[in-house]
PDB file of C-alpha atoms and ligand atoms in Angstrom:
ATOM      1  CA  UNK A   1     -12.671   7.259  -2.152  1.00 96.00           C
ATOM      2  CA  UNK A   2      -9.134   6.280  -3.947  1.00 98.00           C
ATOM      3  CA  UNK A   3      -9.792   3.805  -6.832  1.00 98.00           C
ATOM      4  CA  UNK A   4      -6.227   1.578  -7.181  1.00 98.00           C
ATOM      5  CA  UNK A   5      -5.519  -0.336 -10.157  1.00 98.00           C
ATOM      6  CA  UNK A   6      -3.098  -3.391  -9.533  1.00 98.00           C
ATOM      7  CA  UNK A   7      -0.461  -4.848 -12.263  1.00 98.00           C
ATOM      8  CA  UNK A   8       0.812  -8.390 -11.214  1.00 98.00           C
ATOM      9  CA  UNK A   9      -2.619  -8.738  -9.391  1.00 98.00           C
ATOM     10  CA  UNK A  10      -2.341 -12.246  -9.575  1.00 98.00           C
ATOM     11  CA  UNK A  11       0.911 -12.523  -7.930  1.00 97.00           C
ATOM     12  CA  UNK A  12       2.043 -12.799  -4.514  1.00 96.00           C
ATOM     13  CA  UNK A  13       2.050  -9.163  -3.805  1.00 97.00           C
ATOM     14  CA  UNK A  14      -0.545  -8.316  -5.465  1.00 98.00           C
ATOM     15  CA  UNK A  15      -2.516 -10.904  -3.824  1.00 97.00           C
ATOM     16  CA  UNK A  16      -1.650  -9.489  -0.647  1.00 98.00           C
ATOM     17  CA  UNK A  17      -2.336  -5.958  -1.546  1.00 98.00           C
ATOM     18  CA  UNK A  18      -6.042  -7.188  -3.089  1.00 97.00           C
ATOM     19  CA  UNK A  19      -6.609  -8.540   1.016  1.00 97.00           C
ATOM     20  CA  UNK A  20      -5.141  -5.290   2.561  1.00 98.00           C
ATOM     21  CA  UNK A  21      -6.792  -2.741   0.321  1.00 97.00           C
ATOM     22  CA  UNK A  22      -9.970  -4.331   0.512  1.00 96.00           C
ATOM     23  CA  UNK A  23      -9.900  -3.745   4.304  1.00 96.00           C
ATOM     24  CA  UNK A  24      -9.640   0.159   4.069  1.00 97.00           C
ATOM     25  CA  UNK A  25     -12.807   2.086   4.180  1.00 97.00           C
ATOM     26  CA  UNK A  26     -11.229   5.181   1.745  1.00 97.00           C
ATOM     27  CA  UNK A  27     -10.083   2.454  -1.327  1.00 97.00           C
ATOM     28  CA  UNK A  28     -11.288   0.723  -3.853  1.00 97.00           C
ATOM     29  CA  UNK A  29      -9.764  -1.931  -6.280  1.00 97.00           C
ATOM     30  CA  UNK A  30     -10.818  -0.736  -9.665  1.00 97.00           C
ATOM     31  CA  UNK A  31      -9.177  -3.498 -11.554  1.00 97.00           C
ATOM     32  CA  UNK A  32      -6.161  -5.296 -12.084  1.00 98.00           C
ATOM     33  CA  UNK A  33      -4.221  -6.233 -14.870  1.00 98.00           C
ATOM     34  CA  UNK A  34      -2.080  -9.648 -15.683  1.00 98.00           C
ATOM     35  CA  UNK A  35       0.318 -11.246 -18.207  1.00 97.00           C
ATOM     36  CA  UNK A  36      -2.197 -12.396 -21.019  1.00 95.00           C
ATOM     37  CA  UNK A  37      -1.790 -16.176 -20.276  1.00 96.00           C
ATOM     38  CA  UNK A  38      -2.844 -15.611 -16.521  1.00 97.00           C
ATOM     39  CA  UNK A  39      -5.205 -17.847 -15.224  1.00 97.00           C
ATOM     40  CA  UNK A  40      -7.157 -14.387 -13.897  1.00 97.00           C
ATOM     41  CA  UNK A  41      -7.925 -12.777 -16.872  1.00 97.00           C
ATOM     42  CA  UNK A  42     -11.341 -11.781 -17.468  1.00 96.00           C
ATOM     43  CA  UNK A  43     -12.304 -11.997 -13.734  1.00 97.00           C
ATOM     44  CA  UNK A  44     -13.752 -10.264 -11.637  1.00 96.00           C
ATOM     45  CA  UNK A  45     -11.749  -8.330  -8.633  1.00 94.00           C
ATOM     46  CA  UNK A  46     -13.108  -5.899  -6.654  1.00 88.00           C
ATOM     47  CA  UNK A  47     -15.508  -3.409  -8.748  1.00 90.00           C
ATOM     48  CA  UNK A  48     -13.941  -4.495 -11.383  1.00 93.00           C
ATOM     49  CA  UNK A  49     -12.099  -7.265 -13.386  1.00 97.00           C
ATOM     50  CA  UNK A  50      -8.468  -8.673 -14.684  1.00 98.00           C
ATOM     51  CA  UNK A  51      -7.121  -7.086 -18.375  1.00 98.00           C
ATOM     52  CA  UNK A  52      -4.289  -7.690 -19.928  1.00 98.00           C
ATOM     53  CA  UNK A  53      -4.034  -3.553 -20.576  1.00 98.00           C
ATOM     54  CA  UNK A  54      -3.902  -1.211 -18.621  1.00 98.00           C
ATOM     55  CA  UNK A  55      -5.396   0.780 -21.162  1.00 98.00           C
ATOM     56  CA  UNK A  56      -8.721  -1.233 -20.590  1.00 97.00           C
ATOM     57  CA  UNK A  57      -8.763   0.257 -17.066  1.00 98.00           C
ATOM     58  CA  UNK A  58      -6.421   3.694 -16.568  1.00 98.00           C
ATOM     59  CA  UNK A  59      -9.968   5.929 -16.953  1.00 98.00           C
ATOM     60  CA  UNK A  60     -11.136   4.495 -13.977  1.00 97.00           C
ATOM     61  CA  UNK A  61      -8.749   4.533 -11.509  1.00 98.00           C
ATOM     62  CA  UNK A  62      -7.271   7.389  -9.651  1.00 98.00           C
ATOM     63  CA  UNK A  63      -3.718   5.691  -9.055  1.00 98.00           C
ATOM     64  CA  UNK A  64      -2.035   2.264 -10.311  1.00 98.00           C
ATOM     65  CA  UNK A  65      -0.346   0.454  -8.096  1.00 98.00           C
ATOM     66  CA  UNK A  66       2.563  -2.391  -9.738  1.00 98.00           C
ATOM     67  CA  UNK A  67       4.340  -5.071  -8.528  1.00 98.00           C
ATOM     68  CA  UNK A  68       4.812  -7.351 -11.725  1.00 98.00           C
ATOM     69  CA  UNK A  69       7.781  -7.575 -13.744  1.00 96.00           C
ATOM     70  CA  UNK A  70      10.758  -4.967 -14.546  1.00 96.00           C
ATOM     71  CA  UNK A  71      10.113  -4.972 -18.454  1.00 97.00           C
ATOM     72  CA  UNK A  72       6.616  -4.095 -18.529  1.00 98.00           C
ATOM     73  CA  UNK A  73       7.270  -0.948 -15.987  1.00 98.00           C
ATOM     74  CA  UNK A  74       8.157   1.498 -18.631  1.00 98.00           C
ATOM     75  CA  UNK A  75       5.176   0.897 -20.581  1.00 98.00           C
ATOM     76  CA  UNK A  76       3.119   1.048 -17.914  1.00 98.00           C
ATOM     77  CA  UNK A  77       4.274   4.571 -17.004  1.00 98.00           C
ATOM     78  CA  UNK A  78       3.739   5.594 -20.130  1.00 98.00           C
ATOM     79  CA  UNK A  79      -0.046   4.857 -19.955  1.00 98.00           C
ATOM     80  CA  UNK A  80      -0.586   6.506 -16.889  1.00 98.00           C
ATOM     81  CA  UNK A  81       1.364   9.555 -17.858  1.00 98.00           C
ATOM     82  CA  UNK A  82      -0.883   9.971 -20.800  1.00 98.00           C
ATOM     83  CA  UNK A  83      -3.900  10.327 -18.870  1.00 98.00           C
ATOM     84  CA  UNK A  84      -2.267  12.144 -15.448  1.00 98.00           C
ATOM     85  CA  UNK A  85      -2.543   9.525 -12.924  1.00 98.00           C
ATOM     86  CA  UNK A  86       0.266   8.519 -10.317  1.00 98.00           C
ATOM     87  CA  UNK A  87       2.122   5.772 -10.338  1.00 98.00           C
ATOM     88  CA  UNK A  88       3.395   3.562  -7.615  1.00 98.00           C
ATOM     89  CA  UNK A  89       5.818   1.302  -8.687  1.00 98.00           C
ATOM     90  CA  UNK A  90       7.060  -2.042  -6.621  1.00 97.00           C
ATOM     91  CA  UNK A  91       8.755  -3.916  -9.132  1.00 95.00           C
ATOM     92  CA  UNK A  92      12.399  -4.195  -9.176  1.00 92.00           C
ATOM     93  CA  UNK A  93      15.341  -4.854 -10.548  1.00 90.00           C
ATOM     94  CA  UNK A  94      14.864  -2.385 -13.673  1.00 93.00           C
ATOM     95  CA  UNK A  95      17.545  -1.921 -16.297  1.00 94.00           C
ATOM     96  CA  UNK A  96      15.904   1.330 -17.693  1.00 97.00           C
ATOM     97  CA  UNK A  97      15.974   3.350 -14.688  1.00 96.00           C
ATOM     98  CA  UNK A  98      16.668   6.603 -16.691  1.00 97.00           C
ATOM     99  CA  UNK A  99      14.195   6.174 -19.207  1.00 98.00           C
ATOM    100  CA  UNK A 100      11.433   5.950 -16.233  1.00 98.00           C
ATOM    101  CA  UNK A 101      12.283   8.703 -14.171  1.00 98.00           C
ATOM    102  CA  UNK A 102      11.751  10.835 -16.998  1.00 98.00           C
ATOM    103  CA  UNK A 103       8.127  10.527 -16.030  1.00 98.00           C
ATOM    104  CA  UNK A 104       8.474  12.067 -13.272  1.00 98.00           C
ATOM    105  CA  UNK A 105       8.450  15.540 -14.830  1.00 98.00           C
ATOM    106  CA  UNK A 106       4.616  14.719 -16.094  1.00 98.00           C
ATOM    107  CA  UNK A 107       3.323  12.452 -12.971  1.00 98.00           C
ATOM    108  CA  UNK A 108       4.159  11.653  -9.343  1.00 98.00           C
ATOM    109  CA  UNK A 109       5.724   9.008  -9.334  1.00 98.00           C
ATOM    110  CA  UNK A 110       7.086   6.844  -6.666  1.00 98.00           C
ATOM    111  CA  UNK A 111      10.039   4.294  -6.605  1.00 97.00           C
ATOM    112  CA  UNK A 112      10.978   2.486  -3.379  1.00 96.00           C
ATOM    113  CA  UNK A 113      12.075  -1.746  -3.469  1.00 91.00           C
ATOM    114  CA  UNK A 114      11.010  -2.159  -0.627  1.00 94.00           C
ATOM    115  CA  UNK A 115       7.844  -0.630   1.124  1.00 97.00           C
ATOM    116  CA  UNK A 116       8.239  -1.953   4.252  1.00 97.00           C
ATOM    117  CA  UNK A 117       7.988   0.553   7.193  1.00 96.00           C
ATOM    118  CA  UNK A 118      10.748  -1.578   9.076  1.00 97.00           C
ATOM    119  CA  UNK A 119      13.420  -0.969   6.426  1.00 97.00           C
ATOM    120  CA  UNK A 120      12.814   2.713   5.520  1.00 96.00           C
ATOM    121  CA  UNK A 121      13.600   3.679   9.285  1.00 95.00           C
ATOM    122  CA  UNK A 122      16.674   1.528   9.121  1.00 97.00           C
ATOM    123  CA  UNK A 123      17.783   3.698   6.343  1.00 96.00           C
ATOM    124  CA  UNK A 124      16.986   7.132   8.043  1.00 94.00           C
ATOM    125  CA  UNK A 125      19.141   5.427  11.115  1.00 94.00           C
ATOM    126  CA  UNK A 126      21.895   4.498   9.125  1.00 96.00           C
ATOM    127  CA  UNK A 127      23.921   7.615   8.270  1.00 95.00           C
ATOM    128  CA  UNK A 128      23.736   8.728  12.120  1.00 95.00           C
ATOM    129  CA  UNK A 129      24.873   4.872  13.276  1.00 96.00           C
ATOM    130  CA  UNK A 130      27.830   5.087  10.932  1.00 95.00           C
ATOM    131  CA  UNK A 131      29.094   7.850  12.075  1.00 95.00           C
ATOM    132  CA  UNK A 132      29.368   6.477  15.215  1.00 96.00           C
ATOM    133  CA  UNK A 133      30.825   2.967  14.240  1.00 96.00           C
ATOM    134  CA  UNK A 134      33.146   4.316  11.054  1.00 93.00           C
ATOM    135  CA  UNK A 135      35.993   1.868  12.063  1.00 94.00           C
ATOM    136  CA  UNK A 136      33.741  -1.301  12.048  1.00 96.00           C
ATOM    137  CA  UNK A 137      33.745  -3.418   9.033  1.00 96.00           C
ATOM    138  CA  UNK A 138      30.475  -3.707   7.516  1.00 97.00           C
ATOM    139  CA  UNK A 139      28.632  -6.818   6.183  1.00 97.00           C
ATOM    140  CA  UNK A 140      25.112  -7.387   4.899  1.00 98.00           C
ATOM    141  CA  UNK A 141      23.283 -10.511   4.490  1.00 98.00           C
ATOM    142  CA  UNK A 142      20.022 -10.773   2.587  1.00 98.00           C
ATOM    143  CA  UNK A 143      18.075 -14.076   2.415  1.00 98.00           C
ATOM    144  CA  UNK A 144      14.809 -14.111   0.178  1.00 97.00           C
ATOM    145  CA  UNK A 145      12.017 -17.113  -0.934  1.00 96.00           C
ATOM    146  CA  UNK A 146      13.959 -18.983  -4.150  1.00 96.00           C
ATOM    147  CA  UNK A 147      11.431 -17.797  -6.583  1.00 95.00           C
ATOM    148  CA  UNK A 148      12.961 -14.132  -6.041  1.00 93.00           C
ATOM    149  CA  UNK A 149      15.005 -13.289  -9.551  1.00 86.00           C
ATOM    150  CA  UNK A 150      16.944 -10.455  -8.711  1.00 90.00           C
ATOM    151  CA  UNK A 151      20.207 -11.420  -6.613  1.00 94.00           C
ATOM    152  CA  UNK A 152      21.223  -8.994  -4.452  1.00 95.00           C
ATOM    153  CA  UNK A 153      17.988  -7.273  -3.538  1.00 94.00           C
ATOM    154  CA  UNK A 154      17.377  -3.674  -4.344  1.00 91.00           C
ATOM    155  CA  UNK A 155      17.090  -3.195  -0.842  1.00 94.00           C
ATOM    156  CA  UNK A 156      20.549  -4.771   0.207  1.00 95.00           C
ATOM    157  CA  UNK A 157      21.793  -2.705  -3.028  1.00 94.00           C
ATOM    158  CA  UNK A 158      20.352   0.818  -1.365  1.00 94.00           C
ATOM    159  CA  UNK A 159      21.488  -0.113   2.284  1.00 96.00           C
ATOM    160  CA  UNK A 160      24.967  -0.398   0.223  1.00 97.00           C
ATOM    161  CA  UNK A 161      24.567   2.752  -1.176  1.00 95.00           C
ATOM    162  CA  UNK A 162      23.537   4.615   1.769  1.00 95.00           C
ATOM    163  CA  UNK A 163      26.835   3.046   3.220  1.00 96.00           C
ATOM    164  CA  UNK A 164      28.899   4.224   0.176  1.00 96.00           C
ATOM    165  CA  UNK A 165      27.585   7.891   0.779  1.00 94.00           C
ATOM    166  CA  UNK A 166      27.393   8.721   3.965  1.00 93.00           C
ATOM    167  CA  UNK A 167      31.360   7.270   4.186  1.00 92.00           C
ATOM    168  CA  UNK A 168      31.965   8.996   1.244  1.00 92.00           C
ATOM    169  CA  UNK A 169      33.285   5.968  -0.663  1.00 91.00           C
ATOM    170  CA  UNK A 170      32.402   3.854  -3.555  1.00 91.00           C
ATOM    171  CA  UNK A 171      34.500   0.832  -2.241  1.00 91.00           C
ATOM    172  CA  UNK A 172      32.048  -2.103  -2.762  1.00 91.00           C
ATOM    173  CA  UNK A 173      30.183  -3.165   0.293  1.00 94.00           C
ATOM    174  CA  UNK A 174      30.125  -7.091   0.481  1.00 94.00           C
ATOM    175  CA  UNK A 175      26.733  -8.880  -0.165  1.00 97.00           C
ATOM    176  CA  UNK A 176      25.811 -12.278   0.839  1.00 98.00           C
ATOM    177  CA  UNK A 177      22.711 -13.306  -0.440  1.00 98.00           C
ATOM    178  CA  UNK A 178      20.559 -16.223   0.404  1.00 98.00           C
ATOM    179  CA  UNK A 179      17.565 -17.572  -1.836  1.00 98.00           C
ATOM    180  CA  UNK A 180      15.877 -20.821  -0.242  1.00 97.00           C
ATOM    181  CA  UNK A 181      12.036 -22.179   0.532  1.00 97.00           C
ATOM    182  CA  UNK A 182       9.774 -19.350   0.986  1.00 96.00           C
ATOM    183  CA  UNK A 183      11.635 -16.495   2.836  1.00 97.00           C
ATOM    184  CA  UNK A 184       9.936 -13.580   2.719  1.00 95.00           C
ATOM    185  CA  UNK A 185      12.868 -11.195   3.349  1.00 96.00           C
ATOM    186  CA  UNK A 186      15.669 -10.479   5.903  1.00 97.00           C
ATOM    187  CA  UNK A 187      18.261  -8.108   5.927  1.00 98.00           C
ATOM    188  CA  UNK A 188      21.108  -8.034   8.222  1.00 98.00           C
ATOM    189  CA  UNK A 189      23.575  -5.488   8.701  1.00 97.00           C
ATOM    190  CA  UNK A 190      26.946  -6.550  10.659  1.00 98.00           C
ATOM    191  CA  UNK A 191      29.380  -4.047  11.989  1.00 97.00           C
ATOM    192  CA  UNK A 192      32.156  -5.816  13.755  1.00 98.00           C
ATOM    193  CA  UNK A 193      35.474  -4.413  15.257  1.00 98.00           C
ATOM    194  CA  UNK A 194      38.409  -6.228  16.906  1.00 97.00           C
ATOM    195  CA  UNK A 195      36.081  -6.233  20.116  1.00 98.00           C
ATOM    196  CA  UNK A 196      32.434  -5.941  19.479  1.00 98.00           C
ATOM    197  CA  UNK A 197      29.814  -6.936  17.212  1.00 98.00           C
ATOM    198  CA  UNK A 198      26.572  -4.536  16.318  1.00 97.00           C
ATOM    199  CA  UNK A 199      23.724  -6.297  14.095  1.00 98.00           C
ATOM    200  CA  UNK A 200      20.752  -4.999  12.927  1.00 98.00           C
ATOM    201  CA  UNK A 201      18.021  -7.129  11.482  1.00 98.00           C
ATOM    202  CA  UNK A 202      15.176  -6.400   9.633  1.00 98.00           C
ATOM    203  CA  UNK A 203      12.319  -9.242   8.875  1.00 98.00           C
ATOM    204  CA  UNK A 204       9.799  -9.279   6.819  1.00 97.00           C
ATOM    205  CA  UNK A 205       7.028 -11.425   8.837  1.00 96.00           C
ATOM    206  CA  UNK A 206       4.465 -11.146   5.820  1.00 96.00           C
ATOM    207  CA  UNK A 207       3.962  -9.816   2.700  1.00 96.00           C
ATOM    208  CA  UNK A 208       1.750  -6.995   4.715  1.00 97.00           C
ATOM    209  CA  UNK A 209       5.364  -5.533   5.718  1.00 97.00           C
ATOM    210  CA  UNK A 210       4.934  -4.219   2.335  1.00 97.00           C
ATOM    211  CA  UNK A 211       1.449  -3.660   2.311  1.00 98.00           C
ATOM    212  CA  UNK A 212       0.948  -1.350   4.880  1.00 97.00           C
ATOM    213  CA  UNK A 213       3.250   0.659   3.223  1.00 98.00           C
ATOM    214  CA  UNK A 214       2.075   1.044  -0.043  1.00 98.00           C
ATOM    215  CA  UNK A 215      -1.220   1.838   1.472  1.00 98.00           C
ATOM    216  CA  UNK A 216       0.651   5.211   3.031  1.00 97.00           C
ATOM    217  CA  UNK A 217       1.911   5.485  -0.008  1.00 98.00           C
ATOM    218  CA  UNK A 218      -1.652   5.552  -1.862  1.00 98.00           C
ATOM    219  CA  UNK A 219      -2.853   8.359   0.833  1.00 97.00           C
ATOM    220  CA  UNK A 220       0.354  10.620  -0.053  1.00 97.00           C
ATOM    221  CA  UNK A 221       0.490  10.389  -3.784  1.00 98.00           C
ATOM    222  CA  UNK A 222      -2.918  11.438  -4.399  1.00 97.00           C
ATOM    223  CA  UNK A 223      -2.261  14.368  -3.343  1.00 92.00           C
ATOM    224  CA  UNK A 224       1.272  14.957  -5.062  1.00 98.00           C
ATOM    225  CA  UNK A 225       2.678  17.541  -8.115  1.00 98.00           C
ATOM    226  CA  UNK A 226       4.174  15.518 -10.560  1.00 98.00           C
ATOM    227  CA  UNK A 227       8.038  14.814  -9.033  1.00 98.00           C
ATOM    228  CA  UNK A 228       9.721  11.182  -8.240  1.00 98.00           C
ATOM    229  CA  UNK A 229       8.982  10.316  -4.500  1.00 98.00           C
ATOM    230  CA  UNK A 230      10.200   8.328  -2.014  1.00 96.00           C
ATOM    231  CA  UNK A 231       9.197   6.465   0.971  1.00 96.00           C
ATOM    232  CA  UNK A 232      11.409   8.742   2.866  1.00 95.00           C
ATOM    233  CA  UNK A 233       8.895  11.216   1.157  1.00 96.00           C
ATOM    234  CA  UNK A 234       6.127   9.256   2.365  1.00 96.00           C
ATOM    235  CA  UNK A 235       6.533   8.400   6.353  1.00 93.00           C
ATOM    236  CA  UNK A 236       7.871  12.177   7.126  1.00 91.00           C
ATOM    237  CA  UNK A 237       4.813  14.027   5.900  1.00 89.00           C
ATOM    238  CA  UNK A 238       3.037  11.081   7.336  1.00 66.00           C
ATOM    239  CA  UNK A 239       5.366  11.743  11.013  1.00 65.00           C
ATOM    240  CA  UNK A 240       4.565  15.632  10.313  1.00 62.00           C
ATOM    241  CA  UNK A 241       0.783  14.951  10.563  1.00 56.00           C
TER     242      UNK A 241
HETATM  243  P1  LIG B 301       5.154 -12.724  -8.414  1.00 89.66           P
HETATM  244  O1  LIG B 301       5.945 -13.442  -9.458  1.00 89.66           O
HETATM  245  O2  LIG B 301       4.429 -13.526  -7.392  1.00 89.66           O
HETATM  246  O3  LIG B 301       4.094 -11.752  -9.113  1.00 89.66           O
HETATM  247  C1  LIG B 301       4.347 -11.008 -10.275  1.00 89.66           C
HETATM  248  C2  LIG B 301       3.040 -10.974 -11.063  1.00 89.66           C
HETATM  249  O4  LIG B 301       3.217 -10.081 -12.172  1.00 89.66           O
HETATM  250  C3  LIG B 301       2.678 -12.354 -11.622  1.00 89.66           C
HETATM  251  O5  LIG B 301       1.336 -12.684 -11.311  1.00 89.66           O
HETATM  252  C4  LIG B 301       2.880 -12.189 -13.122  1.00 89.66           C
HETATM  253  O6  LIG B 301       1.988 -12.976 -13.895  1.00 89.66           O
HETATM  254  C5  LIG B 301       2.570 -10.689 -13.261  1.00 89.66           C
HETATM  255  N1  LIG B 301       3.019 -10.170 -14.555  1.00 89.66           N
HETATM  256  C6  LIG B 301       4.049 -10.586 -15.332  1.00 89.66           C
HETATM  257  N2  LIG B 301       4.065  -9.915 -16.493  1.00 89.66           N
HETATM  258  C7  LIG B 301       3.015  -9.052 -16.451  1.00 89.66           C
HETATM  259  C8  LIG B 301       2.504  -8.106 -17.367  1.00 89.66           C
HETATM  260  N3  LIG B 301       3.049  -7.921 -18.567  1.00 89.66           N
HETATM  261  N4  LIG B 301       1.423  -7.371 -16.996  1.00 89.66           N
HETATM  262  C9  LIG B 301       0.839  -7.569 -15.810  1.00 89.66           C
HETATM  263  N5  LIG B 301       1.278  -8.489 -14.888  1.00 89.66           N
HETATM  264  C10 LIG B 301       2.361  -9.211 -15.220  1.00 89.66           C
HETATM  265  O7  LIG B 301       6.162 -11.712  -7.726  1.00 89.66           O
HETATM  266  P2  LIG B 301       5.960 -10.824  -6.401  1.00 89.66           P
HETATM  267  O8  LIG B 301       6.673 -11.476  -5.279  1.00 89.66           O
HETATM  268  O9  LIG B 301       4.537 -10.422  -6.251  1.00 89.66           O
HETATM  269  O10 LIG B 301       6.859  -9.553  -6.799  1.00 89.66           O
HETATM  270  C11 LIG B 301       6.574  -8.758  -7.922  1.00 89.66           C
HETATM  271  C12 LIG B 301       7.635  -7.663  -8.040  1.00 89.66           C
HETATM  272  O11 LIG B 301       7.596  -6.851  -6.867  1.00 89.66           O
HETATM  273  C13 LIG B 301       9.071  -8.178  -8.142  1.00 89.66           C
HETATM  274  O12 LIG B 301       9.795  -7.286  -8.969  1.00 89.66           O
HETATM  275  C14 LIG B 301       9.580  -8.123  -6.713  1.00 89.66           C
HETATM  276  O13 LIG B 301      10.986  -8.022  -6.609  1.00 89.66           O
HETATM  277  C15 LIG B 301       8.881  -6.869  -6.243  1.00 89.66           C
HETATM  278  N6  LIG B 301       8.675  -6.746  -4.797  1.00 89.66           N
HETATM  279  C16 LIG B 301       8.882  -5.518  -4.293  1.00 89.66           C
HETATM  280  C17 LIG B 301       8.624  -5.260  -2.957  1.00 89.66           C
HETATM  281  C18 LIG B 301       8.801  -3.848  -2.456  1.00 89.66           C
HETATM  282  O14 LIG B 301       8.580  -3.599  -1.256  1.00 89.66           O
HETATM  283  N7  LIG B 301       9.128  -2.905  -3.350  1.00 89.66           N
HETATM  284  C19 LIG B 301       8.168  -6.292  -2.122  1.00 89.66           C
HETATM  285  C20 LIG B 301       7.976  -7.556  -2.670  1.00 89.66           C
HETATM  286  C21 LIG B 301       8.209  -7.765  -4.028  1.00 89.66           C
END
């Protein structure tokens, strides 16, 4: 049995992670933890209930799980690296990236902004499709709900940045980002030449496009050394099975 502590339990992911992990026989929510004004605190969730610390509940879980708020990551690390546990970490849009992988060298810990199994293929694909299409102009559009803070996503960022390397450039790629009603997430890659137009479209139905992921992601870190994974890391030992 995996016990999972959540941080930002009360939000939308985490509310979607509290119905998905509750429907696997081989997890257990330990506890979650909010912001201290949250509505939640004090109750109960799962075998558990809602702190404001994850100090109140690191002994009892066996990984934490976050999707909360880019300035309370670091901290948050830090409390599971004292006492050894991994650490899964959703949130995005971090300014301290260096300071957090640091903790790599004393937990496994793994990074990915967006856990969707969709999206991760798209950027195994990638490298092989641009190879093929190097002549094509590139485009991406990303359109997310308007309550989303970062602008562009991390995932339309790392879609860039796959472009960047596997052309060997760093000329920017151009962006367009969308924020309206409650989108849950789209990306679209356009590669257009004077005669043809390839698109590629990812869609986020539901917030369990992300859910099922991190729940492969739960299974594989348990059993990790301390290192910074991936979700590349994650569905090819999970394809190797
Ligand atoms: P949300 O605003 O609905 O939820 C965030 C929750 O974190 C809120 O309940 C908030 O009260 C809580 N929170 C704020 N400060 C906290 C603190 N100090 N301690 C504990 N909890 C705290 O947002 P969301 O849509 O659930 O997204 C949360 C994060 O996850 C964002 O950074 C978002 O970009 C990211 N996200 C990542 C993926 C992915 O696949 N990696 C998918 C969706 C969202």
């Amino acid at each position: 049995m995996i016990r999972v502590v959540i941080v930002g339990i009360g939000g939308k992911m985490g509310q979607t992670l509290v119905a998905a992990l509750s429907k696997e026989v081989d997890m257990r929510i330990v506890g979650g933890v909010e912001c201290a004004t949250h509505p939640m605190l004090g109750s109960m969730i799962g075998e558990g209930r809602v702190y404001s610390d994850l100090n109140d509940v690191i002994d009892r879980c066996d990984v934490v799980v976050e999707f909360a708020s880019p300035e309370v990551t670091l901290k948050n690390i830090a409390i599971a690296a004292l006492k050894n546990k991994p650490f899964i970490c959703g949130t995005t849009a971090h300014n301290n990236l260096n300071e957090i992988y640091k903790f790599q060298f004393q937990i496994p810990l793994l990074m990915a902004a967006n856990f969707s199994i969709g999206i991760n293929a798209i950027y195994e694909l990638l490298p092989n499709l641009l190879k093929l299409l190097s002549d094509f102009d590139i485009e991406i559009i990303e359109e997310h709900h308007r309550h989303k803070k970062d602008m562009p996503s991390g995932t339309a960022k790392r879609i860039a940045e796959i472009i960047q390397e596997a052309k060997g450039t760093k000329e920017p790629l151009k962006i367009h980002s969308i924020r309206a009603g409650e989108i849950v997430g789209e990306h679209r890659l356009i590669f257009v030449s004077s005669g043809e137009r390839v698109e590629i479209m990812h869609q986020a139905i539901n917030r369990n496009a992300f859910a099922n992921g991190v729940i492969k992601a739960i299974h594989f870190i348990v059993n990790q050394k301390p290192g910074l994974y991936t979700m590349a890391d994650v569905l090819n030992s999970h394809n190797r099975k």
